[in-house]
mmCIF file of C-alpha atoms in Angstrom:
data_model
loop_
_atom_site.group_PDB
_atom_site.id
_atom_site.type_symbol
_atom_site.label_atom_id
_atom_site.label_comp_id
_atom_site.label_asym_id
_atom_site.label_seq_id
_atom_site.Cartn_x
_atom_site.Cartn_y
_atom_site.Cartn_z
ATOM 1 C CA MET A 24 6.204 35.036 21.467
ATOM 2 C CA ARG A 25 5.498 32.763 18.487
ATOM 3 C CA ARG A 26 4.680 29.126 18.908
ATOM 4 C CA CYS A 27 5.604 26.512 16.327
ATOM 5 C CA VAL A 28 3.000 23.874 15.703
ATOM 6 C CA ALA A 29 3.868 20.623 13.984
ATOM 7 C CA VAL A 30 1.494 19.858 11.119
ATOM 8 C CA SER A 31 1.127 16.419 9.608
ATOM 9 C CA THR A 32 1.997 16.021 5.920
ATOM 10 C CA SER A 33 -1.526 14.682 5.424
ATOM 11 C CA ALA A 34 -3.244 17.700 7.044
ATOM 12 C CA LYS A 35 -5.394 19.488 4.451
ATOM 13 C CA VAL A 36 -4.209 23.064 4.953
ATOM 14 C CA TYR A 37 -3.430 24.612 1.539
ATOM 15 C CA ILE A 38 -6.072 26.448 -0.458
ATOM 16 C CA ILE A 39 -6.189 25.641 -4.149
ATOM 17 C CA SER A 40 -4.149 28.653 -5.311
ATOM 18 C CA VAL A 41 -1.334 27.947 -2.844
ATOM 19 C CA ALA A 42 -1.291 24.200 -3.579
ATOM 20 C CA ALA A 43 -1.211 24.900 -7.334
ATOM 21 C CA ARG A 44 1.630 27.406 -6.951
ATOM 22 C CA LEU A 45 3.635 24.985 -4.770
ATOM 23 C CA ALA A 46 3.101 22.216 -7.342
ATOM 24 C CA GLY A 47 4.002 24.509 -10.242
ATOM 25 C CA MET A 48 0.690 24.405 -12.065
ATOM 26 C CA HIS A 49 -2.351 26.514 -12.818
ATOM 27 C CA PRO A 50 -5.228 26.245 -10.299
ATOM 28 C CA GLN A 51 -7.570 25.150 -13.104
ATOM 29 C CA THR A 52 -5.244 22.202 -13.841
ATOM 30 C CA LEU A 53 -5.388 21.239 -10.175
ATOM 31 C CA ARG A 54 -9.207 21.388 -10.288
ATOM 32 C CA GLN A 55 -9.184 19.087 -13.329
ATOM 33 C CA TYR A 56 -6.910 16.604 -11.544
ATOM 34 C CA ASP A 57 -9.256 16.751 -8.562
ATOM 35 C CA ARG A 58 -12.302 16.037 -10.784
ATOM 36 C CA LEU A 59 -10.471 13.092 -12.375
ATOM 37 C CA GLY A 60 -9.686 11.678 -8.931
ATOM 38 C CA LEU A 61 -5.908 12.008 -9.224
ATOM 39 C CA VAL A 62 -5.854 13.970 -5.964
ATOM 40 C CA GLU A 63 -8.528 14.242 -3.330
ATOM 41 C CA ALA A 64 -9.174 17.575 -1.688
ATOM 42 C CA GLY A 65 -10.429 18.015 1.811
ATOM 43 C CA ARG A 66 -13.156 20.561 2.411
ATOM 44 C CA ALA A 67 -13.020 23.620 4.624
ATOM 45 C CA PRO A 68 -16.108 24.589 6.660
ATOM 46 C CA GLY A 69 -17.072 27.088 3.927
ATOM 47 C CA GLY A 70 -16.795 24.394 1.247
ATOM 48 C CA GLY A 71 -13.431 25.439 -0.211
ATOM 49 C CA ARG A 72 -10.932 22.834 -1.319
ATOM 50 C CA ARG A 73 -7.920 22.168 0.906
ATOM 51 C CA TYR A 74 -4.810 20.186 0.020
ATOM 52 C CA SER A 75 -2.024 18.643 2.080
ATOM 53 C CA ALA A 76 1.751 18.661 1.620
ATOM 54 C CA ARG A 77 1.403 15.031 0.515
ATOM 55 C CA ASP A 78 -1.108 16.152 -2.137
ATOM 56 C CA VAL A 79 1.352 18.797 -3.365
ATOM 57 C CA ASP A 80 4.076 16.136 -3.698
ATOM 58 C CA LEU A 81 1.635 13.950 -5.633
ATOM 59 C CA LEU A 82 0.747 16.881 -7.904
ATOM 60 C CA ARG A 83 4.440 17.406 -8.638
ATOM 61 C CA GLU A 84 4.773 13.727 -9.527
ATOM 62 C CA ILE A 85 1.713 13.949 -11.797
ATOM 63 C CA GLN A 86 3.288 16.944 -13.546
ATOM 64 C CA ARG A 87 6.572 15.048 -13.962
ATOM 65 C CA LEU A 88 4.883 11.940 -15.372
ATOM 66 C CA SER A 89 2.796 14.031 -17.731
ATOM 67 C CA GLN A 90 5.402 16.504 -18.965
ATOM 68 C CA GLU A 91 8.686 14.608 -18.798
ATOM 69 C CA ASP A 92 7.571 11.020 -19.371
ATOM 70 C CA GLY A 93 4.603 11.733 -21.642
ATOM 71 C CA VAL A 94 2.148 9.583 -19.671
ATOM 72 C CA ASN A 95 -1.514 10.414 -20.278
ATOM 73 C CA LEU A 96 -3.915 11.084 -17.401
ATOM 74 C CA ALA A 97 -5.477 7.597 -17.525
ATOM 75 C CA GLY A 98 -1.993 6.091 -17.266
ATOM 76 C CA ILE A 99 -1.105 8.402 -14.410
ATOM 77 C CA LYS A 100 -4.271 7.392 -12.533
ATOM 78 C CA ARG A 101 -3.390 3.717 -13.001
ATOM 79 C CA ILE A 102 0.195 4.306 -11.817
ATOM 80 C CA ILE A 103 -1.064 6.117 -8.715
ATOM 81 C CA ASP A 104 -3.577 3.343 -7.972
ATOM 82 C CA LEU A 105 -0.879 0.674 -8.332
ATOM 83 C CA GLU A 106 1.564 2.605 -6.139
ATOM 84 C CA ASN A 107 -1.138 2.943 -3.469
ATOM 85 C CA MET A 108 -1.783 -0.798 -3.707
ATOM 86 C CA VAL A 109 1.944 -1.547 -3.321
ATOM 87 C CA ASP A 110 2.109 0.743 -0.268
ATOM 88 C CA GLU A 111 -0.864 -1.048 1.312
ATOM 89 C CA LEU A 112 0.626 -4.474 0.596
ATOM 90 C CA GLN A 113 3.956 -3.400 2.095
ATOM 91 C CA ARG A 114 2.153 -2.229 5.257
ATOM 92 C CA ARG A 115 0.305 -5.547 5.475
ATOM 93 C CA LEU A 116 3.526 -7.503 4.901
ATOM 94 C CA ALA A 117 5.301 -5.562 7.647
ATOM 95 C CA ALA A 118 2.404 -6.255 10.038
ATOM 96 C CA THR A 119 2.443 -9.949 9.127
ATOM 97 C CA GLU A 120 6.212 -10.166 9.631
ATOM 98 C CA ALA A 121 5.881 -8.452 13.023
ATOM 99 C CA ALA A 122 3.153 -10.919 14.043
ATOM 100 C CA LEU A 123 5.330 -13.850 12.924
ATOM 101 C CA LEU A 124 8.306 -12.584 14.914
ATOM 102 C CA ASP A 125 6.067 -12.142 17.941
ATOM 103 C CA ALA A 126 4.714 -15.691 17.558
ATOM 104 C CA GLU A 127 8.260 -17.075 17.246
ATOM 105 C CA ARG A 128 9.319 -15.127 20.349
ATOM 106 C CA ARG A 129 6.363 -16.509 22.309
ATOM 107 C CA ALA A 130 7.109 -20.055 21.110
ATOM 108 C CA THR A 131 10.726 -19.688 22.253
ATOM 109 C CA GLU A 132 9.586 -18.391 25.653
ATOM 110 C CA LEU A 133 7.127 -21.277 25.955
ATOM 111 C CA ALA A 134 9.854 -23.797 25.115
ATOM 112 C CA ALA A 135 12.081 -22.253 27.790
ATOM 113 C CA LEU A 136 9.308 -22.421 30.398
ATOM 114 C CA HIS A 137 8.268 -25.981 29.540
ATOM 115 C CA PRO A 138 11.287 -28.204 28.832
ATOM 116 C CA GLY A 139 9.018 -31.018 27.574
ATOM 117 C CA PHE A 140 7.683 -28.756 24.844
ATOM 118 C CA ALA A 141 9.236 -29.782 21.553
ATOM 119 C CA ARG A 142 9.271 -26.987 19.028
ATOM 120 C CA ARG A 143 8.602 -28.390 15.603
ATOM 121 C CA SER A 144 10.127 -26.883 12.525
ATOM 122 C CA VAL A 145 7.617 -25.515 10.065
ATOM 123 C CA VAL A 146 10.162 -25.448 7.257
ATOM 124 C CA PRO A 147 9.051 -27.873 4.557
ATOM 125 C CA SER A 148 11.339 -30.708 3.593
ATOM 126 C CA GLN A 149 13.448 -30.256 0.477
ATOM 127 C CA GLU A 150 12.702 -33.832 -0.582
ATOM 128 C CA THR A 151 10.186 -34.516 -3.294
ATOM 129 C CA ALA A 152 7.997 -37.534 -3.724
ATOM 130 C CA LEU A 153 5.714 -38.708 -6.465
ATOM 131 C CA VAL A 154 2.633 -40.622 -5.457
ATOM 132 C CA VAL A 155 0.735 -42.522 -8.106
ATOM 133 C CA TRP A 156 -2.831 -43.382 -7.320
ATOM 134 C CA ARG A 157 -4.227 -46.554 -8.779
ATOM 135 C CA PRO A 158 -7.812 -47.459 -8.040
ATOM 136 C CA ARG A 159 -8.393 -50.923 -6.636
ATOM 137 C CA ARG A 160 -9.909 -53.289 -9.037
ATOM 138 C CA SER A 161 -13.232 -54.710 -8.140
ATOM 139 C CA PRO A 162 -13.354 -58.502 -7.548
ATOM 140 C CA GLU A 163 -15.404 -58.956 -10.739
ATOM 141 C CA ALA A 164 -12.658 -57.320 -12.854
ATOM 142 C CA ARG A 165 -10.016 -59.848 -11.749
#
């Protein structure tokens, strides 16, 4: 009887020849991309490179950017770095939003438990004001 095992898309399981074939490129091209830091291989106990399904998807995107859009490798590296930064910022934003919702929920529960608790709005006023500062004149200047 065969057992199916779920493997994460980030698990480094493909050897270089398989990853290159899946991405539609020559293994030497994949090695070059690895040296340039466009993809990052894991290492097997014997020292061989291993790639994940996520790496293969990234390699396909690199090929597309290079061949169809004419982006050079430095541009591709910058695009990848910026996309990774956007992903990280989106994760941080989601975590911040979840924390805010949790804080609002707790404030609502606290207000329900303590009727004297007045929940203040943190929404800034839409009014604008201009304050002009004028230094006081010294008595000698009068």
